[in-house]
Short mmCIF file of C-alpha atoms in Angstrom, two decimals:
data_model
loop_
_atom_site.label_atom_id
_atom_site.label_comp_id
_atom_site.label_asym_id
_atom_site.label_seq_id
_atom_site.Cartn_x
_atom_site.Cartn_y
_atom_site.Cartn_z
CA MET G 1 16.36 29.58 14.20
CA ALA G 2 13.45 28.03 12.29
CA GLY G 3 13.25 31.10 10.03
CA GLN G 4 16.94 30.83 9.20
CA GLN G 5 16.58 27.13 8.30
CA GLU G 6 13.55 27.89 6.10
CA GLN G 7 15.47 30.68 4.33
CA GLN G 8 18.38 28.29 3.68
CA GLN G 9 15.99 25.69 2.23
CA GLN G 10 14.49 28.33 -0.06
CA GLN G 11 17.96 29.18 -1.35
CA GLU G 12 18.82 25.55 -2.10
CA TRP G 13 18.24 24.13 -5.55
CA ARG G 14 16.42 20.86 -4.92
CA LEU G 15 16.66 18.24 -7.64
CA MET G 16 14.92 14.87 -7.56
CA VAL G 17 15.63 11.91 -9.80
CA GLY G 18 13.34 8.90 -10.09
CA LEU G 19 15.30 5.65 -9.99
CA ASP G 20 13.94 2.21 -10.88
CA GLY G 21 17.02 0.33 -12.06
CA SER G 22 16.40 0.97 -15.76
CA PRO G 23 19.06 2.32 -18.15
CA HIS G 24 16.83 5.36 -18.72
CA ALA G 25 16.79 6.13 -14.99
CA GLN G 26 20.60 5.80 -14.98
CA LYS G 27 20.78 8.45 -17.70
CA ALA G 28 18.44 10.72 -15.74
CA PHE G 29 20.70 10.34 -12.70
CA GLU G 30 23.80 11.15 -14.77
CA ARG G 31 22.11 14.34 -16.01
CA ALA G 32 21.01 15.28 -12.47
CA LEU G 33 24.52 14.72 -11.11
CA ALA G 34 26.02 16.78 -13.94
CA LEU G 35 23.62 19.64 -13.16
CA ALA G 36 24.45 19.44 -9.46
CA VAL G 37 28.20 19.49 -10.12
CA ALA G 38 27.90 22.28 -12.71
CA SER G 39 26.14 24.54 -10.22
CA GLY G 40 29.58 25.09 -8.71
CA SER G 41 29.80 27.52 -5.84
CA GLY G 42 26.52 29.22 -6.72
CA ARG G 43 23.25 28.14 -5.20
CA PRO G 44 23.66 25.04 -2.96
CA VAL G 45 22.22 21.86 -4.48
CA VAL G 46 20.56 18.90 -2.82
CA LEU G 47 19.93 15.86 -5.02
CA HIS G 48 17.04 13.66 -3.88
CA LEU G 49 17.38 10.04 -5.00
CA LEU G 50 13.88 8.55 -5.15
CA THR G 51 12.69 5.03 -5.67
CA VAL G 52 9.10 3.94 -5.20
CA ILE G 53 8.01 0.56 -3.92
CA GLU G 54 4.81 -0.51 -5.63
CA PRO G 55 2.95 -3.61 -4.40
CA GLY G 56 2.94 -5.37 -7.80
CA ARG G 57 6.54 -4.52 -8.60
CA PHE G 58 8.05 -7.24 -6.46
CA VAL G 59 5.42 -9.97 -6.89
CA GLU G 60 7.91 -12.63 -7.98
CA ARG G 61 10.23 -11.96 -5.05
CA GLU G 62 7.31 -11.92 -2.63
CA ALA G 63 6.02 -15.22 -4.00
CA GLN G 64 9.43 -16.81 -3.38
CA HIS G 65 9.38 -15.69 0.25
CA LEU G 66 5.78 -16.78 0.77
CA HIS G 67 6.59 -20.23 -0.56
CA ALA G 68 9.67 -20.56 1.65
CA ALA G 69 8.03 -19.38 4.88
CA THR G 70 5.83 -21.50 7.10
CA LYS G 71 3.60 -18.73 8.43
CA ALA G 72 1.88 -16.12 6.29
CA GLY G 73 2.62 -13.33 8.81
CA ALA G 74 6.31 -14.17 8.97
CA ALA G 75 6.41 -14.40 5.18
CA ALA G 76 4.83 -10.98 4.76
CA GLU G 77 7.28 -9.39 7.21
CA ALA G 78 10.24 -11.11 5.55
CA SER G 79 8.98 -10.05 2.14
CA ASP G 80 8.53 -6.43 3.22
CA ALA G 81 12.03 -6.38 4.69
CA HIS G 82 13.52 -7.78 1.48
CA VAL G 83 11.64 -5.29 -0.69
CA VAL G 84 12.86 -2.35 1.40
CA HIS G 85 16.38 -3.81 1.43
CA ASP G 86 16.27 -4.14 -2.37
CA ALA G 87 15.14 -0.52 -2.68
CA HIS G 88 18.03 0.73 -0.52
CA HIS G 89 20.40 -1.56 -2.43
CA LEU G 90 19.17 0.02 -5.68
CA LEU G 91 20.06 3.49 -4.37
CA ALA G 92 23.50 2.56 -2.98
CA PRO G 93 25.56 3.03 -6.18
CA PHE G 94 23.89 6.40 -6.81
CA GLU G 95 24.68 7.49 -3.25
CA GLU G 96 28.31 6.50 -3.80
CA GLN G 97 28.51 8.52 -7.01
CA CYS G 98 27.09 11.55 -5.18
CA ARG G 99 29.70 11.16 -2.42
CA GLN G 100 32.51 10.88 -4.99
CA ALA G 101 31.26 14.02 -6.75
CA ASN G 102 30.88 15.83 -3.39
CA VAL G 103 27.17 16.41 -4.03
CA ARG G 104 24.74 16.56 -1.10
CA TYR G 105 21.98 14.00 -1.45
CA VAL G 106 18.92 12.63 0.29
CA SER G 107 17.80 9.04 -0.33
CA VAL G 108 14.05 8.51 -0.41
CA VAL G 109 12.38 5.10 -0.48
CA ALA G 110 8.66 5.75 -0.83
CA GLU G 111 5.79 3.29 -0.83
CA GLY G 112 2.73 3.84 -2.96
CA LEU G 113 0.14 2.09 -5.07
CA SER G 114 1.15 4.15 -8.10
CA ALA G 115 4.73 5.24 -8.78
CA LYS G 116 3.62 8.20 -10.87
CA GLN G 117 1.32 9.54 -8.16
CA GLU G 118 3.85 8.88 -5.41
CA ILE G 119 6.59 10.70 -7.33
CA CYS G 120 4.35 13.77 -7.67
CA ARG G 121 3.54 13.61 -3.96
CA GLN G 122 7.24 13.42 -3.05
CA VAL G 123 8.00 16.37 -5.35
CA GLU G 124 5.43 18.44 -3.49
CA ASP G 125 6.45 17.23 -0.01
CA TYR G 126 10.15 18.01 -0.58
CA ARG G 127 9.40 21.23 -2.51
CA ILE G 128 11.52 20.07 -5.44
CA ASP G 129 12.62 22.60 -8.05
CA LEU G 130 13.41 20.13 -10.85
CA LEU G 131 12.35 16.50 -11.28
CA LEU G 132 14.42 14.35 -13.63
CA LEU G 133 13.02 11.13 -15.05
CA GLY G 134 14.12 8.65 -17.65
CA THR G 135 11.86 7.92 -20.57
CA ARG G 136 10.82 4.42 -21.51
CA GLY G 137 9.07 3.28 -24.63
CA LEU G 138 5.85 1.69 -23.42
CA GLY G 139 3.72 -0.12 -25.97
CA THR G 140 0.94 2.01 -27.45
CA LEU G 141 -1.84 -0.01 -25.80
CA THR G 142 -0.14 -0.02 -22.39
CA LYS G 143 0.52 3.70 -22.60
CA LEU G 144 -3.07 4.33 -23.67
CA LEU G 145 -4.46 2.32 -20.75
CA LEU G 146 -2.03 3.22 -17.98
CA GLY G 147 -0.12 6.27 -19.10
CA SER G 148 3.60 6.54 -18.55
CA VAL G 149 5.19 7.81 -15.36
CA SER G 150 6.97 10.62 -17.21
CA ASP G 151 3.77 11.70 -18.99
CA HIS G 152 1.86 11.82 -15.72
CA CYS G 153 4.61 13.72 -13.91
CA THR G 154 5.01 16.33 -16.66
CA GLN G 155 1.30 17.07 -16.30
CA HIS G 156 0.88 16.83 -12.51
CA ALA G 157 4.19 17.52 -10.72
CA THR G 158 4.44 20.87 -8.95
CA SER G 159 8.03 21.33 -10.19
CA ASP G 160 9.66 21.62 -13.56
CA VAL G 161 10.23 18.19 -15.12
CA MET G 162 13.08 17.06 -17.35
CA VAL G 163 12.60 13.80 -19.23
CA VAL G 164 15.98 12.36 -20.18
CA ARG G 165 16.50 10.02 -23.15
#
């Protein structure tokens, strides 16, 4: 039974799209969905919808909850719950579009200190065939110091990578 399941997974075409709420990520999703739909009755497709929770990404929201709460522990738990809720809320419209297009999907909310490293880890863990990311124009200094997510993933992901404009 396990061998049959592994063989089926090897036959699937696994796509992953990184989603962060940006217009560029929306375009990457649209391309991923189009590829999934275009595959037709050939190789089965599974589209992985990935968003990464980074500690600094929700600082403003966390500060609001810390200020409103009376105990630091309760505030941290409330903040964590809101961050995870926001991440699932971000994925909801993409899940709906997959359902409408009759495309199989898996939603992944990952937590990591670095989105670019976490994306590469998820690509490896899920044995993704193609990663789709939006491109964003970071300032030259920021890009020099931090590097962009898409640049990092094109160099380090274990799958093919498509950067969508």
